[in-house]
Tab-separated table of C-alpha atoms and ligand atoms in Angstrom:
chain	number	residue	atom	x	y	z
A	1	UNK	CA	28.617	-5.780	-60.858
A	2	UNK	CA	29.393	-2.335	-59.562
A	3	UNK	CA	27.402	0.705	-60.599
A	4	UNK	CA	30.437	1.865	-62.588
A	5	UNK	CA	30.467	-1.326	-64.723
A	6	UNK	CA	26.834	-0.735	-65.680
A	7	UNK	CA	27.472	2.895	-66.461
A	8	UNK	CA	25.617	5.891	-65.058
A	9	UNK	CA	21.865	5.591	-64.449
A	10	UNK	CA	20.981	8.128	-67.119
A	11	UNK	CA	22.663	5.957	-69.806
A	12	UNK	CA	19.824	3.394	-69.834
A	13	UNK	CA	19.941	0.070	-71.673
A	14	UNK	CA	20.785	-0.245	-75.383
A	15	UNK	CA	17.966	-1.392	-77.665
A	16	UNK	CA	17.674	-2.174	-81.373
A	17	UNK	CA	14.067	-1.039	-81.369
A	18	UNK	CA	13.558	2.588	-82.318
A	19	UNK	CA	9.932	2.280	-81.142
A	20	UNK	CA	11.127	1.193	-77.690
A	21	UNK	CA	13.395	4.222	-77.525
A	22	UNK	CA	10.731	6.668	-78.625
A	23	UNK	CA	9.027	8.425	-75.756
A	24	UNK	CA	5.762	9.485	-77.292
A	25	UNK	CA	2.982	11.608	-75.928
A	26	UNK	CA	0.094	9.727	-74.317
A	27	UNK	CA	-2.631	8.984	-76.839
A	28	UNK	CA	-5.433	9.933	-74.584
A	29	UNK	CA	-6.107	12.405	-71.819
A	30	UNK	CA	-5.410	10.664	-68.491
A	31	UNK	CA	-8.530	10.008	-66.354
A	32	UNK	CA	-9.520	12.192	-63.428
A	33	UNK	CA	-10.165	10.897	-59.905
A	34	UNK	CA	-13.825	11.210	-58.973
A	35	UNK	CA	-15.873	10.265	-55.889
A	36	UNK	CA	-19.185	12.025	-56.503
A	37	UNK	CA	-20.790	11.806	-59.956
A	38	UNK	CA	-22.220	14.818	-61.777
A	39	UNK	CA	-25.677	13.827	-60.446
A	40	UNK	CA	-24.458	13.555	-56.846
A	41	UNK	CA	-24.372	9.732	-56.723
A	42	UNK	CA	-21.426	8.003	-55.075
A	43	UNK	CA	-20.031	4.739	-53.853
A	44	UNK	CA	-20.035	4.694	-50.048
A	45	UNK	CA	-16.715	2.822	-49.876
A	46	UNK	CA	-14.979	5.686	-51.696
A	47	UNK	CA	-16.130	8.530	-49.436
A	48	UNK	CA	-13.198	9.802	-47.325
A	49	UNK	CA	-13.467	9.726	-43.531
A	50	UNK	CA	-14.925	13.155	-42.933
A	51	UNK	CA	-17.594	14.091	-40.383
A	52	UNK	CA	-20.958	15.686	-41.138
A	53	UNK	CA	-19.854	18.976	-39.550
A	54	UNK	CA	-16.891	19.150	-41.929
A	55	UNK	CA	-19.124	18.323	-44.874
A	56	UNK	CA	-21.336	21.239	-43.903
A	57	UNK	CA	-18.228	23.446	-43.548
A	58	UNK	CA	-17.134	22.541	-47.064
A	59	UNK	CA	-20.574	23.558	-48.284
A	60	UNK	CA	-20.472	26.804	-46.277
A	61	UNK	CA	-17.109	27.827	-47.780
A	62	UNK	CA	-18.288	27.101	-51.307
A	63	UNK	CA	-21.440	29.179	-50.763
A	64	UNK	CA	-19.321	32.006	-49.334
A	65	UNK	CA	-17.146	31.901	-52.458
A	66	UNK	CA	-20.292	32.088	-54.620
A	67	UNK	CA	-21.623	35.057	-52.652
A	68	UNK	CA	-18.250	36.832	-52.756
A	69	UNK	CA	-18.048	36.403	-56.546
A	70	UNK	CA	-21.579	37.616	-57.095
A	71	UNK	CA	-21.206	40.662	-54.861
A	72	UNK	CA	-17.694	41.587	-56.082
A	73	UNK	CA	-18.808	41.618	-59.713
A	74	UNK	CA	-21.822	43.782	-58.800
A	75	UNK	CA	-19.591	46.202	-56.850
A	76	UNK	CA	-17.226	46.416	-59.815
A	77	UNK	CA	-20.137	47.230	-62.123
A	78	UNK	CA	-21.153	50.047	-59.750
A	79	UNK	CA	-17.622	51.476	-59.816
A	80	UNK	CA	-16.875	50.438	-56.223
A	81	UNK	CA	-14.343	47.713	-56.973
A	82	UNK	CA	-11.327	47.321	-59.247
A	83	UNK	CA	-11.015	44.589	-61.867
A	84	UNK	CA	-12.128	41.307	-60.308
A	85	UNK	CA	-11.468	37.656	-61.247
A	86	UNK	CA	-14.504	35.521	-60.431
A	87	UNK	CA	-14.047	31.939	-59.204
A	88	UNK	CA	-17.561	30.789	-60.234
A	89	UNK	CA	-17.475	27.161	-61.342
A	90	UNK	CA	-14.184	26.459	-59.538
A	91	UNK	CA	-15.492	26.563	-55.949
A	92	UNK	CA	-14.878	22.842	-55.308
A	93	UNK	CA	-11.249	23.029	-56.481
A	94	UNK	CA	-10.403	26.086	-54.443
A	95	UNK	CA	-12.152	24.973	-51.247
A	96	UNK	CA	-11.332	21.239	-51.490
A	97	UNK	CA	-7.595	21.935	-51.669
A	98	UNK	CA	-7.540	24.606	-48.961
A	99	UNK	CA	-9.520	22.323	-46.653
A	100	UNK	CA	-6.934	19.547	-46.980
A	101	UNK	CA	-4.013	21.729	-45.876
A	102	UNK	CA	-2.658	21.911	-42.313
A	103	UNK	CA	-2.715	25.072	-40.185
A	104	UNK	CA	1.017	25.757	-40.553
A	105	UNK	CA	1.096	25.328	-44.321
A	106	UNK	CA	1.769	28.341	-46.523
A	107	UNK	CA	-0.405	29.550	-49.365
A	108	UNK	CA	0.991	31.112	-52.538
A	109	UNK	CA	-2.046	32.427	-54.405
A	110	UNK	CA	-2.238	33.781	-57.942
A	111	UNK	CA	-5.584	35.557	-57.822
A	112	UNK	CA	-8.454	33.143	-58.400
A	113	UNK	CA	-8.760	31.504	-54.987
A	114	UNK	CA	-10.415	33.930	-52.553
A	115	UNK	CA	-11.940	31.188	-50.368
A	116	UNK	CA	-8.522	29.547	-49.966
A	117	UNK	CA	-7.129	32.826	-48.613
A	118	UNK	CA	-10.108	33.178	-46.271
A	119	UNK	CA	-9.644	29.609	-45.017
A	120	UNK	CA	-6.012	30.528	-44.243
A	121	UNK	CA	-7.362	33.297	-41.995
A	122	UNK	CA	-7.296	36.365	-44.241
A	123	UNK	CA	-10.154	38.693	-43.261
A	124	UNK	CA	-12.835	39.118	-45.941
A	125	UNK	CA	-12.323	42.885	-45.599
A	126	UNK	CA	-8.776	42.435	-46.892
A	127	UNK	CA	-9.965	40.478	-49.916
A	128	UNK	CA	-12.070	43.505	-50.845
A	129	UNK	CA	-9.184	45.889	-50.144
A	130	UNK	CA	-6.849	43.776	-52.283
A	131	UNK	CA	-9.156	44.018	-55.288
A	132	UNK	CA	-9.404	47.750	-54.633
A	133	UNK	CA	-5.636	47.955	-54.998
A	134	UNK	CA	-4.839	48.691	-51.328
A	135	UNK	CA	-1.355	47.340	-50.679
A	136	UNK	CA	-1.943	46.766	-46.937
A	137	UNK	CA	-4.148	43.838	-47.902
A	138	UNK	CA	-1.107	42.052	-49.293
A	139	UNK	CA	0.444	41.800	-45.843
A	140	UNK	CA	-0.927	38.401	-44.828
A	141	UNK	CA	2.220	36.821	-43.388
A	142	UNK	CA	0.444	36.275	-40.055
A	143	UNK	CA	-1.997	34.088	-41.995
A	144	UNK	CA	0.794	32.161	-43.749
A	145	UNK	CA	-0.232	33.695	-47.046
A	146	UNK	CA	1.897	35.415	-49.676
A	147	UNK	CA	0.488	38.209	-51.865
A	148	UNK	CA	-1.198	36.938	-55.047
A	149	UNK	CA	1.204	36.828	-58.020
A	150	UNK	CA	-0.549	38.519	-60.901
A	151	UNK	CA	2.516	38.179	-63.155
A	152	UNK	CA	1.877	34.630	-64.342
A	153	UNK	CA	4.365	32.034	-63.102
A	154	UNK	CA	6.448	34.388	-60.961
A	155	UNK	CA	5.344	32.924	-57.626
A	156	UNK	CA	6.508	29.424	-58.552
A	157	UNK	CA	10.279	29.919	-58.031
A	158	UNK	CA	9.530	32.073	-54.962
A	159	UNK	CA	7.146	29.517	-53.419
A	160	UNK	CA	9.386	26.577	-54.249
A	161	UNK	CA	12.359	28.406	-52.717
A	162	UNK	CA	10.313	29.163	-49.625
A	163	UNK	CA	9.312	25.491	-49.371
A	164	UNK	CA	12.956	24.453	-49.698
A	165	UNK	CA	13.829	26.890	-46.891
A	166	UNK	CA	11.223	25.264	-44.660
A	167	UNK	CA	12.749	21.888	-45.400
A	168	UNK	CA	16.235	23.172	-44.495
A	169	UNK	CA	14.751	24.451	-41.224
A	170	UNK	CA	13.211	21.010	-40.496
A	171	UNK	CA	9.786	22.590	-40.630
A	172	UNK	CA	6.998	20.047	-41.265
A	173	UNK	CA	4.804	22.500	-43.160
A	174	UNK	CA	4.408	22.579	-46.925
A	175	UNK	CA	3.812	25.368	-49.428
A	176	UNK	CA	0.683	25.159	-51.597
A	177	UNK	CA	1.190	27.009	-54.865
A	178	UNK	CA	-2.149	27.695	-56.574
A	179	UNK	CA	-1.930	28.361	-60.297
A	180	UNK	CA	-3.888	28.102	-63.525
A	181	UNK	CA	-3.295	25.816	-66.500
A	182	UNK	CA	-1.535	28.608	-68.402
A	183	UNK	CA	1.181	28.946	-65.755
A	184	UNK	CA	3.176	25.791	-66.699
A	185	UNK	CA	3.729	27.334	-70.136
A	186	UNK	CA	5.918	30.062	-68.627
A	187	UNK	CA	9.672	29.872	-68.150
A	188	UNK	CA	9.421	30.806	-64.467
A	189	UNK	CA	7.164	27.847	-63.770
A	190	UNK	CA	9.396	25.364	-65.534
A	191	UNK	CA	12.590	26.600	-63.890
A	192	UNK	CA	10.879	26.759	-60.502
A	193	UNK	CA	9.425	23.257	-60.581
A	194	UNK	CA	12.649	21.741	-61.893
A	195	UNK	CA	14.531	23.374	-59.048
A	196	UNK	CA	11.936	22.166	-56.517
A	197	UNK	CA	12.264	18.666	-57.878
A	198	UNK	CA	16.051	18.470	-57.498
A	199	UNK	CA	16.095	19.951	-53.984
A	200	UNK	CA	13.074	17.869	-52.795
A	201	UNK	CA	11.118	20.999	-51.843
A	202	UNK	CA	7.829	20.352	-50.001
A	203	UNK	CA	5.817	22.217	-52.639
A	204	UNK	CA	2.315	21.261	-53.739
A	205	UNK	CA	1.533	22.635	-57.176
A	206	UNK	CA	-2.223	22.975	-57.212
A	207	UNK	CA	-3.675	23.728	-60.639
A	208	UNK	CA	-7.368	24.264	-61.196
A	209	UNK	CA	-7.391	23.606	-64.953
A	210	UNK	CA	-10.366	25.684	-66.078
A	211	UNK	CA	-9.754	25.088	-69.788
A	212	UNK	CA	-8.720	28.648	-70.630
A	213	UNK	CA	-5.930	31.170	-70.176
A	214	UNK	CA	-8.013	34.260	-70.829
A	215	UNK	CA	-9.143	33.597	-74.437
A	216	UNK	CA	-6.635	30.813	-75.263
A	217	UNK	CA	-8.121	27.343	-74.765
A	218	UNK	CA	-6.021	24.646	-73.123
A	219	UNK	CA	-5.472	22.999	-76.541
A	220	UNK	CA	-4.310	26.314	-77.998
A	221	UNK	CA	-1.699	27.050	-75.382
A	222	UNK	CA	-0.107	23.582	-74.917
A	223	UNK	CA	0.218	20.353	-76.903
A	224	UNK	CA	0.245	18.314	-73.675
A	225	UNK	CA	-2.940	16.373	-72.896
A	226	UNK	CA	-2.905	17.389	-69.239
A	227	UNK	CA	-1.037	19.533	-66.732
A	228	UNK	CA	-0.396	16.578	-64.410
A	229	UNK	CA	1.623	14.704	-67.048
A	230	UNK	CA	4.084	17.604	-67.272
A	231	UNK	CA	5.490	16.400	-63.940
A	232	UNK	CA	7.020	13.386	-65.729
A	233	UNK	CA	9.589	15.654	-67.375
A	234	UNK	CA	10.676	16.969	-63.988
A	235	UNK	CA	10.631	13.544	-62.320
A	236	UNK	CA	7.723	14.353	-60.028
A	237	UNK	CA	4.230	12.903	-59.584
A	238	UNK	CA	1.118	14.367	-61.117
A	239	UNK	CA	-2.443	13.623	-60.020
A	240	UNK	CA	-5.583	14.422	-62.033
A	241	UNK	CA	-8.774	14.960	-60.110
A	242	UNK	CA	-12.301	16.041	-60.937
A	243	UNK	CA	-12.155	19.686	-59.902
A	244	UNK	CA	-15.944	19.939	-59.635
A	245	UNK	CA	-16.052	17.171	-57.024
A	246	UNK	CA	-15.057	18.762	-53.726
A	247	UNK	CA	-14.608	15.424	-51.951
A	248	UNK	CA	-12.307	14.073	-54.659
A	249	UNK	CA	-10.205	17.260	-54.559
A	250	UNK	CA	-10.035	17.099	-50.765
A	251	UNK	CA	-9.032	13.418	-50.808
A	252	UNK	CA	-6.464	13.819	-53.595
A	253	UNK	CA	-4.817	16.844	-51.975
A	254	UNK	CA	-4.787	15.184	-48.546
A	255	UNK	CA	-2.914	12.228	-50.065
A	256	UNK	CA	-0.642	14.467	-52.127
A	257	UNK	CA	0.132	16.590	-49.078
A	258	UNK	CA	1.633	13.596	-47.238
A	259	UNK	CA	3.835	12.830	-50.222
A	260	UNK	CA	4.859	16.487	-50.547
A	261	UNK	CA	5.701	16.712	-46.843
A	262	UNK	CA	8.166	13.836	-47.419
A	263	UNK	CA	10.040	16.032	-49.891
A	264	UNK	CA	8.264	15.036	-53.117
A	265	UNK	CA	6.866	18.033	-54.962
A	266	UNK	CA	3.613	17.019	-56.659
A	267	UNK	CA	1.309	18.565	-59.247
A	268	UNK	CA	-2.411	18.210	-58.572
A	269	UNK	CA	-4.486	19.150	-61.599
A	270	UNK	CA	-8.147	19.792	-60.725
A	271	UNK	CA	-10.159	19.622	-63.942
A	272	UNK	CA	-12.820	22.316	-63.835
A	273	UNK	CA	-14.290	25.239	-65.771
A	274	UNK	CA	-14.466	28.989	-65.298
A	275	UNK	CA	-18.162	29.820	-65.693
A	276	UNK	CA	-17.741	33.610	-65.498
A	277	UNK	CA	-15.519	35.875	-67.556
A	278	UNK	CA	-11.728	35.733	-67.028
A	279	UNK	CA	-12.089	39.024	-65.175
A	280	UNK	CA	-14.637	41.823	-65.193
A	281	UNK	CA	-12.540	43.196	-68.057
A	282	UNK	CA	-13.292	40.279	-70.395
A	283	UNK	CA	-16.096	39.220	-72.735
A	284	UNK	CA	-15.940	35.402	-73.011
A	285	UNK	CA	-18.708	35.251	-75.631
A	286	UNK	CA	-16.006	36.344	-78.116
A	287	UNK	CA	-14.039	33.097	-77.738
A	288	UNK	CA	-16.320	30.335	-76.424
A	289	UNK	CA	-19.754	28.947	-77.285
A	290	UNK	CA	-22.723	29.214	-74.988
A	291	UNK	CA	-23.361	25.465	-75.513
A	292	UNK	CA	-20.011	24.734	-73.866
A	293	UNK	CA	-20.809	27.011	-70.932
A	294	UNK	CA	-24.229	25.341	-70.552
A	295	UNK	CA	-22.599	21.894	-70.533
A	296	UNK	CA	-20.442	22.920	-67.603
A	297	UNK	CA	-23.224	24.856	-65.883
A	298	UNK	CA	-25.112	21.525	-65.632
A	299	UNK	CA	-22.085	20.071	-63.857
A	300	UNK	CA	-21.218	22.974	-61.568
A	301	UNK	CA	-19.784	21.900	-58.222
A	302	UNK	CA	-22.033	23.477	-55.589
A	303	UNK	CA	-25.251	21.919	-56.934
A	304	UNK	CA	-23.459	18.606	-57.261
A	305	UNK	CA	-22.403	18.708	-53.615
A	306	UNK	CA	-25.960	19.633	-52.596
A	307	UNK	CA	-27.206	16.455	-54.348
A	308	UNK	CA	-24.534	14.448	-52.539
A	309	UNK	CA	-25.568	15.922	-49.165
A	310	UNK	CA	-29.201	15.116	-49.921
A	311	UNK	CA	-28.417	11.516	-50.867
A	312	UNK	CA	-26.292	11.162	-47.745
A	313	UNK	CA	-29.029	12.511	-45.490
A	314	UNK	CA	-26.974	15.512	-44.250
A	315	UNK	CA	-29.119	18.036	-46.128
A	316	UNK	CA	-31.865	17.777	-43.485
A	317	UNK	CA	-29.462	19.394	-40.976
A	318	UNK	CA	-28.791	22.314	-43.318
A	319	UNK	CA	-30.722	25.537	-43.807
A	320	UNK	CA	-29.315	26.632	-47.193
A	321	UNK	CA	-31.124	29.981	-47.174
A	322	UNK	CA	-29.660	30.779	-43.734
A	323	UNK	CA	-26.142	29.829	-44.901
A	324	UNK	CA	-26.465	32.125	-47.897
A	325	UNK	CA	-27.915	34.902	-45.747
A	326	UNK	CA	-25.039	34.555	-43.289
A	327	UNK	CA	-22.511	34.768	-46.152
A	328	UNK	CA	-24.212	37.928	-47.418
A	329	UNK	CA	-24.077	39.443	-43.941
A	330	UNK	CA	-20.379	38.592	-43.724
A	331	UNK	CA	-19.898	40.377	-47.024
A	332	UNK	CA	-21.909	43.416	-45.839
A	333	UNK	CA	-19.689	43.715	-42.770
A	334	UNK	CA	-16.508	43.294	-44.792
A	335	UNK	CA	-17.665	45.921	-47.283
A	336	UNK	CA	-18.439	48.394	-44.475
A	337	UNK	CA	-14.981	47.767	-42.951
A	338	UNK	CA	-13.297	48.181	-46.358
A	339	UNK	CA	-15.190	51.439	-46.966
A	340	UNK	CA	-14.089	52.713	-43.553
A	341	UNK	CA	-10.431	51.828	-44.187
A	342	UNK	CA	-8.164	54.849	-44.148
A	343	UNK	CA	-7.877	56.252	-47.662
A	344	UNK	CA	-4.543	55.532	-49.309
A	345	UNK	CA	-2.528	57.835	-51.497
A	346	UNK	CA	-1.430	56.632	-54.946
A	347	UNK	CA	2.185	57.139	-53.832
A	348	UNK	CA	1.612	54.125	-51.556
A	349	UNK	CA	2.799	51.865	-54.324
A	350	UNK	CA	6.299	53.236	-53.830
A	351	UNK	CA	6.235	52.648	-50.094
A	352	UNK	CA	5.200	49.049	-50.079
A	353	UNK	CA	8.200	46.904	-50.870
A	354	UNK	CA	11.291	48.543	-49.391
A	355	UNK	CA	12.118	50.164	-46.057
A	356	UNK	CA	14.512	52.479	-47.913
A	357	UNK	CA	13.624	53.302	-51.472
A	358	UNK	CA	16.313	52.280	-53.988
A	359	UNK	CA	17.585	55.248	-56.072
A	360	UNK	CA	15.659	54.209	-59.203
A	361	UNK	CA	12.318	54.172	-57.360
A	362	UNK	CA	13.276	57.406	-55.587
A	363	UNK	CA	13.680	58.971	-59.021
A	364	UNK	CA	10.354	57.574	-60.258
A	365	UNK	CA	8.552	58.881	-57.156
A	366	UNK	CA	10.002	62.374	-57.696
A	367	UNK	CA	8.946	62.309	-61.355
A	368	UNK	CA	5.489	61.170	-60.331
A	369	UNK	CA	5.148	63.929	-57.708
A	370	UNK	CA	6.217	66.674	-60.087
A	371	UNK	CA	3.839	65.276	-62.713
A	372	UNK	CA	0.950	65.452	-60.229
A	373	UNK	CA	1.962	68.988	-59.218
A	374	UNK	CA	1.825	70.081	-62.839
A	375	UNK	CA	-1.351	68.138	-63.578
A	376	UNK	CA	-3.491	67.911	-60.398
A	377	UNK	CA	-6.445	66.777	-62.540
A	378	UNK	CA	-4.504	63.573	-63.310
A	379	UNK	CA	-4.680	62.533	-59.665
A	380	UNK	CA	-8.433	62.455	-59.798
A	381	UNK	CA	-8.314	60.523	-63.046
A	382	UNK	CA	-5.990	57.873	-61.567
A	383	UNK	CA	-8.290	57.487	-58.553
A	384	UNK	CA	-11.547	57.404	-60.464
A	385	UNK	CA	-10.677	56.164	-63.923
A	386	UNK	CA	-13.100	53.621	-65.352
A	387	UNK	CA	-11.824	50.228	-64.241
A	388	UNK	CA	-12.243	47.096	-66.315
B	1	LIG	C1	3.791	37.361	-67.193
B	1	LIG	C2	2.353	37.634	-67.543
B	1	LIG	N1	1.956	37.577	-68.821
B	1	LIG	C3	0.672	37.802	-69.144
B	1	LIG	C4	-0.234	38.118	-68.171
B	1	LIG	C5	-1.687	38.388	-68.535
B	1	LIG	N2	-2.504	37.286	-67.991
B	1	LIG	C6	-3.258	37.466	-66.899
B	1	LIG	S1	-4.075	36.078	-66.483
B	1	LIG	C7	-3.462	35.244	-67.805
B	1	LIG	C8	-3.869	33.819	-68.083
B	1	LIG	C9	-3.749	32.921	-66.922
B	1	LIG	O1	-4.334	31.711	-67.272
B	1	LIG	P1	-4.301	30.468	-66.340
B	1	LIG	O2	-2.933	30.208	-65.838
B	1	LIG	O3	-4.927	29.357	-67.095
B	1	LIG	O4	-5.206	30.886	-65.087
B	1	LIG	P2	-6.734	31.349	-65.041
B	1	LIG	O5	-6.723	32.846	-65.123
B	1	LIG	O6	-7.454	30.715	-66.180
B	1	LIG	O7	-7.251	30.896	-63.729
B	1	LIG	C10	-2.598	36.044	-68.542
B	1	LIG	C11	-1.909	35.605	-69.766
B	1	LIG	C12	0.219	38.196	-66.847
B	1	LIG	N3	-0.618	38.462	-65.829
B	1	LIG	N4	1.490	37.938	-66.539
């Protein structure tokens, strides 16, 4: 029988059973892939082939992320940093994924993945400058990194389009699009992923699901049981992984990356928890219970990996205090370099995107300049206003 006799593929078979023709939501949340238990125990046969040096590197990057978060929040409180989004609790997701990428891959960040940007080659100084609002820090093309997309969902069509372009150029690299669990609820995300699916774009959609989109819990902002299952609607694979298990994230992303490189966009949902506030401008005690935070604190990823390293016998080769000290020194140096960076004028925001300003921005710049001429005190306010 020819394809035409059977009818088009989307027709499907006829059935007298309404139940058979009802596509219902899964009754339970799909499981998450795990290698290392919350107490650090593991099954040897499941551990991916990864040398002791790399295990120590994974640990080093997670500690650096912890130190960066701690120091950034303190700087913000002292008025030396803009609003900052801490990654505390999500270190394994961020580092495990970044570690599984290849050198030529491209990163599309959204703001809560500092260590991933550093692993791509972005200098720590620039991470500080970025959170101080210095536009130069966004220029990370040499490190295969796009600027973070603060407008939720907007980097998905851009990153997917970029990935498609690489495919058209026969480039073997992929684009890794980091995003939170709130992103798939935006129109941009849905249009972007659908497009990526139909053009076979090598795009990896990496979603640390930390349970919240600012104050909205996962259950409040979607009726789906997981982010990974949303891929079904777009005809792409979704993988759920324990986002507090760095080895599981690494292994899952490594596998997903191969599939993505073959032209199959894939969603990897890393189930985790944001232990700190959404940003320094947020008070999470207004929307979540301390008991919930404590539950996750007991399962935080860095301590879990330490237990794994101890049980594996690698811990004896590690001086954790020295690793932390080294990370703090790195931060000191980056802070000194950021402080020494040439001071930028607020008009810089007009200069960043275009070689030649379009007429509308030209007009806005003129308005802005005459406003500052009339109100020079406003300049100081813009520079030194209290930041959240
Ligand atoms: C288009 C748009 N709408 C609203 C916001 C305000 N906003 C900033 S972060 C955020 C929630 C993001 O949540 P999620 O995707 O879960 O990532 P998370 O911050 O939890 O890592 C929102 C709504 C925004 N940045 N952009």
